Structure formats: C-alpha cells, structure tokens
Amino acid sequence: MKKPLMFAASIILGLGGMSSSHAEEGFFSSYFTFERHNEVAAVTDPDYIEECGSCHFAYQPGLMPEGSWRKIMAATALEDHFGDNAELDEDVRTHILDVLVKASADKSYYKRSKKLVSSLGDNKTPMRITDIPYIKKAHHEIPTRLIKDNPKVKSLSQCDKCHQKAAENSFDDDTVVIPGHGNWTW
Amino acid sequence: MKKYLFVILLSLSLPTQAITLDDLYKRYSPEGESAFDAERGKQLWNQKHTAEDGKIRQCSTCHGNDLSKSGEHVKTKKVIDPMARSVNAERFTKMKKIKKWFKRNCKWTVGRECTNQEKGDLIKYLTQF
C-alpha cells in the first residue's frame, strides 16, 4: 500500500524540483508549483553576472520590460551606458540581451514584475528602472537625504545598498536597512 | 544539481589563465618590453582631454590621484579598485579584462581606441606601482 503513495509523492516532489530549475515556465505551470512568485525571478546566467554585475547591481531581468532591455542593450547605446562606456563583444551582447528578453518583466509571472509592467504609463519602454511608476511610488516617501544625498547610497539605482536581500531577489520592506539610518519602517 | 551546473558554467566562463607581463608586452609589440616607455605612459595617463560635454577628462578623473587607493567613476559613482599592483595583485593579469577596459576607457577618456604602443606604455608606467 505504501509503494504507490511513495511513487506519487516522488512524482509530485519531482515536478516541484523541475519547476524550480526553470524559473519562468509559463502561465499554467506557474500555478502548479510550490514556489512562490511574490518577488522577481532570479538571474543565474554567468555572463550576465560577470559582465553586468561586475560594475553594478545585477538587476533582475524581470525589473524591466523587453522593449527597455532592447533599447539599453543596443550596441550604440552601450557606448554611452548612463555616462560610462560599457561596450561588449557582439556575441556576448546578443547572448545577454537574449537572457534579459526571455525573462523580462512583461513575460514574467512574478508579482513585482507584473505590478511594474501594469504601472507603466505613456512610456512603455523606460530607460531606467527608477523611472517606472511602480518603483517611484514605492520610494516616494523616503526623503532625499536618505538616498540621493546619503553618501553611502547616492542614488535610487543602488538597490542593494538598502535592500539587503536584493541579490536574493527579495525587495520586501522588512529587508530594508538604509546605511547610516537603519531599518526603514512605514 | 542546479548549483553544481552553475558553478561549472561559471568556472568555464572565467578567464582561463593569468597572463604574464612579458606575454602582455609581446602582444603589443614583437620586441616586447623594450618597445615601451614608462615616461610616455605617464604623460598619457596625465594627459587632459576635453569631452563632448565640455568637461576635462583624464585617467585620474575616475582612477584618482593615488593609484594605491580606490577610485570612483565621476558619473556613475562606481567604485574602482586600486590600479597599483602593490595593493591589487589582480591588475594586468587577465587578458579579457585588459582588452575590455582599454577599449572602453580609451574611448570614454581619449575619444578613440588606444594604439598598441600607447597600451604598452601605459602598462609599463602603471606596473611600477
């Protein structure tokens, strides 16, 4: 009697394991998993982590819609990447763009990605995550002295300075510690 | 399993081997080190260029005046590890990085790619620290 039960359990667990190995599996399968989709999908591509993450926080692809990533990752755009030259070899550039597009916010079933996309106004392809209405609204109560004028933060674009679990794909309020200030409580 | 795969992929993507200074000089000139001059490198390092925005750009704009200390990108505020090998032994050991940053930084600072002569001169100057 126990054997079929074990068999069923192992199939269910196996499916759970499968779904976690593909972060974004699709609309239906996203509901048939033990994984929670509250935050943003993880990015594990080693080229993305090496090339982009060595200069700045490795923003999860699910933080911007596809059109934004295409604009940002255009070869000519990378020559002036927010004031710095971030040129990549062509094969690396196309690979990273592919990684970003496949997991972009408009293709993601994660809660924050969905919220962020539905908040977009006239500009459907913002060049900065910090220009996205959802992101702006989430931070508008925080005074300038704690972010822009805070020498330990300097800009809203430095997610991981305050979001201690940003690299683990969590941007929850509870995980915020503003350097030189402490926990952020609402 | 996923973690192992990730580690394997990551290690494959890392630049495979450290390059020696001798090999590096030979990439920029068949004569090797003797083709390069630290004094010329120093002049290049300190040369001022006017950027499109009218501001002066030179290497120290972001790398700072003390090569044994961290620099900061003037626009993006990104922290740049020290150039001096006395405090940062990784400098000039990975060909992939050397190529990438010469290309990006020469274009940003000088407004064009640097020549092999200039690259060798700069390396000869910078590796004194």
PDB file of C-alpha atoms in Angstrom:
ATOM      1  CA  MET A   1       0.000   0.000   0.000  1.00  0.00           C
ATOM      2  CA  LYS A   2       2.813   2.325   0.792  1.00  0.00           C
ATOM      3  CA  LYS A   3       4.588   1.965  -2.505  1.00  0.00           C
ATOM      4  CA  PRO A   4       2.093   3.751  -4.766  1.00  0.00           C
ATOM      5  CA  LEU A   5       1.962   6.551  -2.232  1.00  0.00           C
ATOM      6  CA  MET A   6       5.721   6.972  -2.295  1.00  0.00           C
ATOM      7  CA  PHE A   7       5.613   6.876  -6.056  1.00  0.00           C
ATOM      8  CA  ALA A   8       3.004   9.617  -6.195  1.00  0.00           C
ATOM      9  CA  ALA A   9       4.926  11.684  -3.674  1.00  0.00           C
ATOM     10  CA  SER A  10       8.133  11.381  -5.606  1.00  0.00           C
ATOM     11  CA  ILE A  11       6.392  12.468  -8.798  1.00  0.00           C
ATOM     12  CA  ILE A  12       4.946  15.498  -7.074  1.00  0.00           C
ATOM     13  CA  LEU A  13       8.270  16.393  -5.484  1.00  0.00           C
ATOM     14  CA  GLY A  14       9.996  15.801  -8.777  1.00  0.00           C
ATOM     15  CA  LEU A  15       7.662  18.199 -10.505  1.00  0.00           C
ATOM     16  CA  GLY A  16       8.320  20.750  -7.809  1.00  0.00           C
ATOM     17  CA  GLY A  17      12.032  20.353  -8.346  1.00  0.00           C
ATOM     18  CA  MET A  18      11.613  20.645 -12.082  1.00  0.00           C
ATOM     19  CA  SER A  19       9.735  23.861 -11.838  1.00  0.00           C
ATOM     20  CA  SER A  20      12.402  25.435  -9.673  1.00  0.00           C
ATOM     21  CA  SER A  21      15.060  24.609 -12.227  1.00  0.00           C
ATOM     22  CA  HIS A  22      13.196  26.670 -14.809  1.00  0.00           C
ATOM     23  CA  ALA A  23      12.492  29.959 -13.122  1.00  0.00           C
ATOM     24  CA  GLU A  24       9.882  31.053 -15.628  1.00  0.00           C
ATOM     25  CA  GLU A  25       7.965  28.124 -17.006  1.00  0.00           C
ATOM     26  CA  GLY A  26       4.743  29.547 -18.314  1.00  0.00           C
ATOM     27  CA  PHE A  27       1.325  30.662 -17.281  1.00  0.00           C
ATOM     28  CA  PHE A  28      -0.229  27.339 -16.213  1.00  0.00           C
ATOM     29  CA  SER A  29       2.789  25.686 -14.751  1.00  0.00           C
ATOM     30  CA  SER A  30       3.408  28.784 -12.666  1.00  0.00           C
ATOM     31  CA  TYR A  31       0.308  27.831 -10.699  1.00  0.00           C
ATOM     32  CA  PHE A  32       1.286  24.184 -10.286  1.00  0.00           C
ATOM     33  CA  THR A  33       4.371  24.676  -8.223  1.00  0.00           C
ATOM     34  CA  PHE A  34       5.313  25.008  -4.595  1.00  0.00           C
ATOM     35  CA  GLU A  35       7.383  28.027  -5.434  1.00  0.00           C
ATOM     36  CA  ARG A  36       6.099  31.448  -4.534  1.00  0.00           C
ATOM     37  CA  HIS A  37       6.109  34.119  -7.188  1.00  0.00           C
ATOM     38  CA  ASN A  38       5.939  37.155  -4.958  1.00  0.00           C
ATOM     39  CA  GLU A  39       9.152  38.822  -5.960  1.00  0.00           C
ATOM     40  CA  VAL A  40      11.185  38.738  -9.186  1.00  0.00           C
ATOM     41  CA  ALA A  41      12.758  35.777 -10.926  1.00  0.00           C
ATOM     42  CA  ALA A  42      16.415  35.059 -10.199  1.00  0.00           C
ATOM     43  CA  VAL A  43      19.071  35.618 -12.828  1.00  0.00           C
ATOM     44  CA  THR A  44      21.763  32.958 -12.940  1.00  0.00           C
ATOM     45  CA  ASP A  45      23.397  33.462 -16.315  1.00  0.00           C
ATOM     46  CA  PRO A  46      27.149  33.601 -15.632  1.00  0.00           C
ATOM     47  CA  ASP A  47      27.820  36.028 -18.494  1.00  0.00           C
ATOM     48  CA  TYR A  48      25.192  38.437 -17.233  1.00  0.00           C
ATOM     49  CA  ILE A  49      26.545  38.228 -13.696  1.00  0.00           C
ATOM     50  CA  GLU A  50      30.129  38.709 -14.855  1.00  0.00           C
ATOM     51  CA  GLU A  51      29.653  41.429 -17.466  1.00  0.00           C
ATOM     52  CA  CYS A  52      26.895  43.495 -15.902  1.00  0.00           C
ATOM     53  CA  GLY A  53      27.208  42.569 -12.250  1.00  0.00           C
ATOM     54  CA  SER A  54      30.890  43.478 -12.032  1.00  0.00           C
ATOM     55  CA  CYS A  55      30.033  47.162 -12.449  1.00  0.00           C
ATOM     56  CA  HIS A  56      26.661  47.498 -10.817  1.00  0.00           C
ATOM     57  CA  PHE A  57      23.967  45.524  -9.064  1.00  0.00           C
ATOM     58  CA  ALA A  58      22.882  42.711 -11.380  1.00  0.00           C
ATOM     59  CA  TYR A  59      19.343  43.970 -11.849  1.00  0.00           C
ATOM     60  CA  GLN A  60      16.981  41.061 -12.365  1.00  0.00           C
ATOM     61  CA  PRO A  61      15.643  40.917 -15.953  1.00  0.00           C
ATOM     62  CA  GLY A  62      12.116  40.961 -14.521  1.00  0.00           C
ATOM     63  CA  LEU A  63      12.625  44.572 -13.414  1.00  0.00           C
ATOM     64  CA  MET A  64      12.189  45.955 -16.946  1.00  0.00           C
ATOM     65  CA  PRO A  65      10.014  45.174 -19.963  1.00  0.00           C
ATOM     66  CA  GLU A  66      11.544  43.676 -23.095  1.00  0.00           C
ATOM     67  CA  GLY A  67      11.466  46.961 -25.032  1.00  0.00           C
ATOM     68  CA  SER A  68      13.558  48.657 -22.347  1.00  0.00           C
ATOM     69  CA  TRP A  69      16.198  45.944 -22.381  1.00  0.00           C
ATOM     70  CA  ARG A  70      16.382  46.138 -26.166  1.00  0.00           C
ATOM     71  CA  LYS A  71      16.975  49.893 -26.006  1.00  0.00           C
ATOM     72  CA  ILE A  72      19.557  49.645 -23.238  1.00  0.00           C
ATOM     73  CA  MET A  73      21.444  46.749 -24.783  1.00  0.00           C
ATOM     74  CA  ALA A  74      21.653  48.198 -28.299  1.00  0.00           C
ATOM     75  CA  ALA A  75      25.297  48.279 -29.389  1.00  0.00           C
ATOM     76  CA  THR A  76      25.295  52.061 -29.828  1.00  0.00           C
ATOM     77  CA  ALA A  77      23.511  52.587 -26.512  1.00  0.00           C
ATOM     78  CA  LEU A  78      26.142  50.575 -24.640  1.00  0.00           C
ATOM     79  CA  GLU A  79      28.828  53.007 -25.810  1.00  0.00           C
ATOM     80  CA  ASP A  80      27.169  55.574 -23.572  1.00  0.00           C
ATOM     81  CA  HIS A  81      25.658  53.492 -20.807  1.00  0.00           C
ATOM     82  CA  PHE A  82      24.386  56.087 -18.324  1.00  0.00           C
ATOM     83  CA  GLY A  83      27.590  58.070 -18.760  1.00  0.00           C
ATOM     84  CA  ASP A  84      30.081  55.234 -18.996  1.00  0.00           C
ATOM     85  CA  ASN A  85      31.266  53.131 -21.906  1.00  0.00           C
ATOM     86  CA  ALA A  86      30.003  49.581 -21.423  1.00  0.00           C
ATOM     87  CA  GLU A  87      30.732  48.087 -24.843  1.00  0.00           C
ATOM     88  CA  LEU A  88      30.575  44.304 -25.111  1.00  0.00           C
ATOM     89  CA  ASP A  89      31.811  41.872 -27.710  1.00  0.00           C
ATOM     90  CA  GLU A  90      28.978  41.231 -30.139  1.00  0.00           C
ATOM     91  CA  ASP A  91      28.463  37.559 -29.212  1.00  0.00           C
ATOM     92  CA  VAL A  92      28.337  38.418 -25.500  1.00  0.00           C
ATOM     93  CA  ARG A  93      25.990  41.329 -26.142  1.00  0.00           C
ATOM     94  CA  THR A  94      23.474  39.259 -28.090  1.00  0.00           C
ATOM     95  CA  HIS A  95      23.633  36.454 -25.535  1.00  0.00           C
ATOM     96  CA  ILE A  96      22.976  38.790 -22.605  1.00  0.00           C
ATOM     97  CA  LEU A  97      20.182  40.549 -24.488  1.00  0.00           C
ATOM     98  CA  ASP A  98      18.608  37.155 -25.097  1.00  0.00           C
ATOM     99  CA  VAL A  99      18.810  36.308 -21.377  1.00  0.00           C
ATOM    100  CA  LEU A 100      17.214  39.648 -20.488  1.00  0.00           C
ATOM    101  CA  VAL A 101      14.453  39.425 -23.084  1.00  0.00           C
ATOM    102  CA  LYS A 102      13.461  35.880 -22.154  1.00  0.00           C
ATOM    103  CA  ALA A 103      12.993  36.817 -18.503  1.00  0.00           C
ATOM    104  CA  SER A 104      11.835  40.400 -18.996  1.00  0.00           C
ATOM    105  CA  ALA A 105       9.058  41.799 -16.828  1.00  0.00           C
ATOM    106  CA  ASP A 106       6.347  41.512 -19.484  1.00  0.00           C
ATOM    107  CA  LYS A 107       6.994  37.782 -19.792  1.00  0.00           C
ATOM    108  CA  SER A 108       7.235  37.115 -16.077  1.00  0.00           C
ATOM    109  CA  TYR A 109       4.595  35.728 -13.746  1.00  0.00           C
ATOM    110  CA  TYR A 110       6.287  37.105 -10.660  1.00  0.00           C
ATOM    111  CA  LYS A 111       4.239  39.583  -8.700  1.00  0.00           C
ATOM    112  CA  ARG A 112       6.618  42.529  -8.767  1.00  0.00           C
ATOM    113  CA  SER A 113       7.245  42.155 -12.475  1.00  0.00           C
ATOM    114  CA  LYS A 114       3.526  42.162 -13.178  1.00  0.00           C
ATOM    115  CA  LYS A 115       2.904  45.185 -10.963  1.00  0.00           C
ATOM    116  CA  LEU A 116       5.756  47.046 -12.511  1.00  0.00           C
ATOM    117  CA  VAL A 117       4.514  46.421 -16.060  1.00  0.00           C
ATOM    118  CA  SER A 118       0.930  47.351 -15.271  1.00  0.00           C
ATOM    119  CA  SER A 119       2.114  50.610 -13.707  1.00  0.00           C
ATOM    120  CA  LEU A 120       3.746  51.787 -16.935  1.00  0.00           C
ATOM    121  CA  GLY A 121       2.125  54.925 -18.290  1.00  0.00           C
ATOM    122  CA  ASP A 122       2.711  56.512 -21.679  1.00  0.00           C
ATOM    123  CA  ASN A 123       6.306  55.390 -21.748  1.00  0.00           C
ATOM    124  CA  LYS A 124       6.198  51.631 -22.222  1.00  0.00           C
ATOM    125  CA  THR A 125       9.945  51.341 -22.573  1.00  0.00           C
ATOM    126  CA  PRO A 126      11.610  53.363 -19.799  1.00  0.00           C
ATOM    127  CA  MET A 127      15.400  53.513 -19.884  1.00  0.00           C
ATOM    128  CA  ARG A 128      15.729  53.380 -16.117  1.00  0.00           C
ATOM    129  CA  ILE A 129      14.148  51.082 -13.553  1.00  0.00           C
ATOM    130  CA  THR A 130      13.888  54.142 -11.323  1.00  0.00           C
ATOM    131  CA  ASP A 131      11.610  55.821 -13.908  1.00  0.00           C
ATOM    132  CA  ILE A 132       8.992  53.079 -13.609  1.00  0.00           C
ATOM    133  CA  PRO A 133       5.899  54.427 -11.801  1.00  0.00           C
ATOM    134  CA  TYR A 134       5.631  51.379  -9.514  1.00  0.00           C
ATOM    135  CA  ILE A 135       9.235  51.823  -8.375  1.00  0.00           C
ATOM    136  CA  LYS A 136       8.836  55.585  -7.976  1.00  0.00           C
ATOM    137  CA  LYS A 137       5.683  55.195  -5.934  1.00  0.00           C
ATOM    138  CA  ALA A 138       7.256  52.584  -3.675  1.00  0.00           C
ATOM    139  CA  HIS A 139      10.047  55.007  -2.758  1.00  0.00           C
ATOM    140  CA  HIS A 140       8.390  58.415  -2.850  1.00  0.00           C
ATOM    141  CA  GLU A 141       8.063  58.738   0.922  1.00  0.00           C
ATOM    142  CA  ILE A 142      11.758  58.319   1.544  1.00  0.00           C
ATOM    143  CA  PRO A 143      13.470  61.702   1.912  1.00  0.00           C
ATOM    144  CA  THR A 144      16.318  62.694  -0.447  1.00  0.00           C
ATOM    145  CA  ARG A 145      18.813  62.837   2.407  1.00  0.00           C
ATOM    146  CA  LEU A 146      18.485  59.085   2.900  1.00  0.00           C
ATOM    147  CA  ILE A 147      19.041  58.142  -0.722  1.00  0.00           C
ATOM    148  CA  LYS A 148      20.470  60.699  -3.148  1.00  0.00           C
ATOM    149  CA  ASP A 149      22.190  62.845  -0.517  1.00  0.00           C
ATOM    150  CA  ASN A 150      23.233  59.826   1.536  1.00  0.00           C
ATOM    151  CA  PRO A 151      26.948  59.286   0.789  1.00  0.00           C
ATOM    152  CA  LYS A 152      26.500  55.576   1.440  1.00  0.00           C
ATOM    153  CA  VAL A 153      23.688  55.211  -1.091  1.00  0.00           C
ATOM    154  CA  LYS A 154      23.968  58.078  -3.624  1.00  0.00           C
ATOM    155  CA  SER A 155      21.153  57.024  -5.886  1.00  0.00           C
ATOM    156  CA  LEU A 156      17.871  55.140  -6.015  1.00  0.00           C
ATOM    157  CA  SER A 157      19.517  52.956  -8.641  1.00  0.00           C
ATOM    158  CA  GLN A 158      21.738  51.334  -5.992  1.00  0.00           C
ATOM    159  CA  CYS A 159      19.070  48.790  -4.969  1.00  0.00           C
ATOM    160  CA  ASP A 160      21.299  46.552  -2.900  1.00  0.00           C
ATOM    161  CA  LYS A 161      22.635  49.357  -0.694  1.00  0.00           C
ATOM    162  CA  CYS A 162      19.343  49.331   1.233  1.00  0.00           C
ATOM    163  CA  HIS A 163      17.579  46.171   0.065  1.00  0.00           C
ATOM    164  CA  GLN A 164      19.772  43.689   1.901  1.00  0.00           C
ATOM    165  CA  LYS A 165      18.267  40.737   0.069  1.00  0.00           C
ATOM    166  CA  ALA A 166      18.172  42.283  -3.397  1.00  0.00           C
ATOM    167  CA  ALA A 167      20.723  39.793  -4.679  1.00  0.00           C
ATOM    168  CA  GLU A 168      18.432  37.037  -3.424  1.00  0.00           C
ATOM    169  CA  ASN A 169      15.592  38.557  -5.443  1.00  0.00           C
ATOM    170  CA  SER A 170      13.719  39.910  -2.458  1.00  0.00           C
ATOM    171  CA  PHE A 171      12.750  43.577  -2.224  1.00  0.00           C
ATOM    172  CA  ASP A 172      10.427  43.274   0.748  1.00  0.00           C
ATOM    173  CA  ASP A 173      10.125  46.237   3.158  1.00  0.00           C
ATOM    174  CA  ASP A 174      11.255  44.049   6.040  1.00  0.00           C
ATOM    175  CA  THR A 175      14.645  43.521   4.460  1.00  0.00           C
ATOM    176  CA  VAL A 176      15.441  47.220   4.063  1.00  0.00           C
ATOM    177  CA  VAL A 177      18.270  48.736   6.078  1.00  0.00           C
ATOM    178  CA  ILE A 178      19.266  52.227   4.979  1.00  0.00           C
ATOM    179  CA  PRO A 179      23.008  52.780   5.590  1.00  0.00           C
ATOM    180  CA  GLY A 180      23.611  55.397   8.262  1.00  0.00           C
ATOM    181  CA  HIS A 181      19.934  55.355   9.176  1.00  0.00           C
ATOM    182  CA  GLY A 182      18.795  51.836   9.998  1.00  0.00           C
ATOM    183  CA  ASN A 183      15.627  49.942   9.357  1.00  0.00           C
ATOM    184  CA  TRP A 184      13.026  51.602   7.252  1.00  0.00           C
ATOM    185  CA  THR A 185       9.635  51.367   8.846  1.00  0.00           C
ATOM    186  CA  TRP A 186       6.444  52.689   7.382  1.00  0.00           C
TER     187      TRP A 186
ATOM    188  CA  MET B   1      22.269  19.749  -9.320  1.00  0.00           C
ATOM    189  CA  LYS B   2      21.382  23.243 -10.399  1.00  0.00           C
ATOM    190  CA  LYS B   3      24.037  24.664  -8.114  1.00  0.00           C
ATOM    191  CA  TYR B   4      26.740  22.362  -9.444  1.00  0.00           C
ATOM    192  CA  LEU B   5      25.848  23.211 -13.007  1.00  0.00           C
ATOM    193  CA  PHE B   6      26.002  26.869 -12.175  1.00  0.00           C
ATOM    194  CA  VAL B   7      29.432  26.548 -10.589  1.00  0.00           C
ATOM    195  CA  ILE B   8      30.725  24.574 -13.562  1.00  0.00           C
ATOM    196  CA  LEU B   9      29.372  27.105 -16.039  1.00  0.00           C
ATOM    197  CA  LEU B  10      30.742  29.962 -14.009  1.00  0.00           C
ATOM    198  CA  SER B  11      34.209  28.465 -13.859  1.00  0.00           C
ATOM    199  CA  LEU B  12      34.151  27.878 -17.618  1.00  0.00           C
ATOM    200  CA  SER B  13      33.278  31.470 -18.272  1.00  0.00           C
ATOM    201  CA  LEU B  14      36.106  32.828 -16.162  1.00  0.00           C
ATOM    202  CA  PRO B  15      39.244  33.898 -17.986  1.00  0.00           C
ATOM    203  CA  THR B  16      41.240  30.731 -18.127  1.00  0.00           C
ATOM    204  CA  GLN B  17      44.773  31.731 -17.288  1.00  0.00           C
ATOM    205  CA  ALA B  18      46.673  34.638 -15.895  1.00  0.00           C
ATOM    206  CA  ILE B  19      48.909  36.376 -18.398  1.00  0.00           C
ATOM    207  CA  THR B  20      52.470  37.357 -17.539  1.00  0.00           C
ATOM    208  CA  LEU B  21      53.725  40.869 -18.167  1.00  0.00           C
ATOM    209  CA  ASP B  22      56.210  39.574 -20.738  1.00  0.00           C
ATOM    210  CA  ASP B  23      53.447  37.927 -22.746  1.00  0.00           C
ATOM    211  CA  LEU B  24      51.378  41.045 -22.435  1.00  0.00           C
ATOM    212  CA  TYR B  25      54.132  43.283 -23.859  1.00  0.00           C
ATOM    213  CA  LYS B  26      54.673  40.807 -26.698  1.00  0.00           C
ATOM    214  CA  ARG B  27      51.034  41.088 -27.654  1.00  0.00           C
ATOM    215  CA  TYR B  28      51.505  44.800 -28.186  1.00  0.00           C
ATOM    216  CA  SER B  29      54.915  44.649 -29.889  1.00  0.00           C
ATOM    217  CA  PRO B  30      57.100  41.858 -31.292  1.00  0.00           C
ATOM    218  CA  GLU B  31      60.045  43.459 -29.465  1.00  0.00           C
ATOM    219  CA  GLY B  32      58.313  43.032 -26.148  1.00  0.00           C
ATOM    220  CA  GLU B  33      59.001  45.232 -23.138  1.00  0.00           C
ATOM    221  CA  SER B  34      61.885  47.177 -24.720  1.00  0.00           C
ATOM    222  CA  ALA B  35      59.435  48.802 -27.142  1.00  0.00           C
ATOM    223  CA  PHE B  36      57.706  50.619 -24.327  1.00  0.00           C
ATOM    224  CA  ASP B  37      58.493  53.591 -22.186  1.00  0.00           C
ATOM    225  CA  ALA B  38      57.109  54.336 -18.720  1.00  0.00           C
ATOM    226  CA  GLU B  39      57.650  58.089 -19.117  1.00  0.00           C
ATOM    227  CA  ARG B  40      55.475  58.187 -22.238  1.00  0.00           C
ATOM    228  CA  GLY B  41      52.911  56.127 -20.345  1.00  0.00           C
ATOM    229  CA  LYS B  42      52.921  58.645 -17.516  1.00  0.00           C
ATOM    230  CA  GLN B  43      52.309  61.515 -19.933  1.00  0.00           C
ATOM    231  CA  LEU B  44      49.400  59.627 -21.458  1.00  0.00           C
ATOM    232  CA  TRP B  45      47.975  58.859 -18.041  1.00  0.00           C
ATOM    233  CA  ASN B  46      48.059  62.542 -17.111  1.00  0.00           C
ATOM    234  CA  GLN B  47      47.007  63.938 -20.474  1.00  0.00           C
ATOM    235  CA  LYS B  48      43.848  66.046 -20.397  1.00  0.00           C
ATOM    236  CA  HIS B  49      41.093  65.591 -22.948  1.00  0.00           C
ATOM    237  CA  THR B  50      38.008  67.699 -23.494  1.00  0.00           C
ATOM    238  CA  ALA B  51      34.882  65.559 -23.656  1.00  0.00           C
ATOM    239  CA  GLU B  52      31.697  66.242 -25.611  1.00  0.00           C
ATOM    240  CA  ASP B  53      30.129  67.805 -22.525  1.00  0.00           C
ATOM    241  CA  GLY B  54      32.968  70.333 -22.394  1.00  0.00           C
ATOM    242  CA  LYS B  55      34.462  68.829 -19.249  1.00  0.00           C
ATOM    243  CA  ILE B  56      38.070  67.756 -18.877  1.00  0.00           C
ATOM    244  CA  ARG B  57      38.650  64.028 -18.723  1.00  0.00           C
ATOM    245  CA  GLN B  58      41.853  62.273 -17.829  1.00  0.00           C
ATOM    246  CA  CYS B  59      42.619  58.885 -16.316  1.00  0.00           C
ATOM    247  CA  SER B  60      42.661  60.278 -12.785  1.00  0.00           C
ATOM    248  CA  THR B  61      39.140  61.679 -13.239  1.00  0.00           C
ATOM    249  CA  CYS B  62      37.921  58.230 -12.206  1.00  0.00           C
ATOM    250  CA  HIS B  63      41.020  56.369 -11.030  1.00  0.00           C
ATOM    251  CA  GLY B  64      42.007  59.150  -8.618  1.00  0.00           C
ATOM    252  CA  ASN B  65      45.407  60.686  -7.946  1.00  0.00           C
ATOM    253  CA  ASP B  66      46.667  57.978  -5.615  1.00  0.00           C
ATOM    254  CA  LEU B  67      46.967  54.715  -7.528  1.00  0.00           C
ATOM    255  CA  SER B  68      47.137  52.704  -4.321  1.00  0.00           C
ATOM    256  CA  LYS B  69      43.652  53.859  -3.387  1.00  0.00           C
ATOM    257  CA  SER B  70      40.246  53.094  -4.872  1.00  0.00           C
ATOM    258  CA  GLY B  71      38.853  55.442  -7.466  1.00  0.00           C
ATOM    259  CA  GLU B  72      35.297  56.438  -8.203  1.00  0.00           C
ATOM    260  CA  HIS B  73      33.651  56.842 -11.586  1.00  0.00           C
ATOM    261  CA  VAL B  74      32.917  60.539 -11.924  1.00  0.00           C
ATOM    262  CA  LYS B  75      29.482  59.953 -13.464  1.00  0.00           C
ATOM    263  CA  THR B  76      28.209  56.596 -12.252  1.00  0.00           C
ATOM    264  CA  LYS B  77      29.948  56.733  -8.831  1.00  0.00           C
ATOM    265  CA  LYS B  78      31.033  53.132  -9.272  1.00  0.00           C
ATOM    266  CA  VAL B  79      33.957  52.255  -7.003  1.00  0.00           C
ATOM    267  CA  ILE B  80      37.056  51.324  -8.991  1.00  0.00           C
ATOM    268  CA  ASP B  81      39.618  49.049  -7.365  1.00  0.00           C
ATOM    269  CA  PRO B  82      43.148  50.484  -6.991  1.00  0.00           C
ATOM    270  CA  MET B  83      45.400  50.333 -10.065  1.00  0.00           C
ATOM    271  CA  ALA B  84      48.600  49.721  -8.084  1.00  0.00           C
ATOM    272  CA  ARG B  85      49.663  46.095  -8.104  1.00  0.00           C
ATOM    273  CA  SER B  86      51.222  46.575  -4.682  1.00  0.00           C
ATOM    274  CA  VAL B  87      47.716  46.614  -3.236  1.00  0.00           C
ATOM    275  CA  ASN B  88      45.760  44.913  -6.020  1.00  0.00           C
ATOM    276  CA  ALA B  89      47.697  41.949  -7.393  1.00  0.00           C
ATOM    277  CA  GLU B  90      44.959  41.151  -9.939  1.00  0.00           C
ATOM    278  CA  ARG B  91      45.793  44.165 -12.100  1.00  0.00           C
ATOM    279  CA  PHE B  92      47.077  43.278 -15.579  1.00  0.00           C
ATOM    280  CA  THR B  93      46.691  39.531 -15.109  1.00  0.00           C
ATOM    281  CA  LYS B  94      43.576  38.799 -17.163  1.00  0.00           C
ATOM    282  CA  MET B  95      43.718  39.425 -20.883  1.00  0.00           C
ATOM    283  CA  LYS B  96      39.960  39.552 -21.233  1.00  0.00           C
ATOM    284  CA  LYS B  97      39.719  42.354 -18.705  1.00  0.00           C
ATOM    285  CA  ILE B  98      42.709  44.243 -20.058  1.00  0.00           C
ATOM    286  CA  LYS B  99      41.221  44.241 -23.558  1.00  0.00           C
ATOM    287  CA  LYS B 100      37.775  45.177 -22.381  1.00  0.00           C
ATOM    288  CA  TRP B 101      38.800  48.094 -20.204  1.00  0.00           C
ATOM    289  CA  PHE B 102      41.401  49.537 -22.577  1.00  0.00           C
ATOM    290  CA  LYS B 103      38.721  49.619 -25.233  1.00  0.00           C
ATOM    291  CA  ARG B 104      36.033  51.172 -23.042  1.00  0.00           C
ATOM    292  CA  ASN B 105      38.222  53.579 -21.141  1.00  0.00           C
ATOM    293  CA  CYS B 106      40.279  54.872 -24.061  1.00  0.00           C
ATOM    294  CA  LYS B 107      37.075  55.612 -25.939  1.00  0.00           C
ATOM    295  CA  TRP B 108      35.492  57.297 -22.927  1.00  0.00           C
ATOM    296  CA  THR B 109      38.541  59.318 -21.942  1.00  0.00           C
ATOM    297  CA  VAL B 110      40.525  59.945 -25.136  1.00  0.00           C
ATOM    298  CA  GLY B 111      37.611  59.629 -27.535  1.00  0.00           C
ATOM    299  CA  ARG B 112      39.189  56.823 -29.572  1.00  0.00           C
ATOM    300  CA  GLU B 113      40.762  53.427 -29.040  1.00  0.00           C
ATOM    301  CA  CYS B 114      44.375  53.477 -27.860  1.00  0.00           C
ATOM    302  CA  THR B 115      47.155  52.170 -30.085  1.00  0.00           C
ATOM    303  CA  ASN B 116      49.215  49.147 -29.098  1.00  0.00           C
ATOM    304  CA  GLN B 117      52.134  51.490 -28.446  1.00  0.00           C
ATOM    305  CA  GLU B 118      50.049  53.559 -26.048  1.00  0.00           C
ATOM    306  CA  LYS B 119      48.708  50.488 -24.267  1.00  0.00           C
ATOM    307  CA  GLY B 120      52.194  49.090 -23.733  1.00  0.00           C
ATOM    308  CA  ASP B 121      53.482  52.449 -22.498  1.00  0.00           C
ATOM    309  CA  LEU B 122      50.603  52.756 -20.068  1.00  0.00           C
ATOM    310  CA  ILE B 123      51.166  49.255 -18.718  1.00  0.00           C
ATOM    311  CA  LYS B 124      54.866  49.956 -18.258  1.00  0.00           C
ATOM    312  CA  TYR B 125      54.047  53.099 -16.289  1.00  0.00           C
ATOM    313  CA  LEU B 126      51.262  51.592 -14.212  1.00  0.00           C
ATOM    314  CA  THR B 127      53.054  48.387 -13.248  1.00  0.00           C
ATOM    315  CA  GLN B 128      55.698  50.458 -11.447  1.00  0.00           C
ATOM    316  CA  PHE B 129      53.251  50.969  -8.610  1.00  0.00           C
TER     317      PHE B 129
END
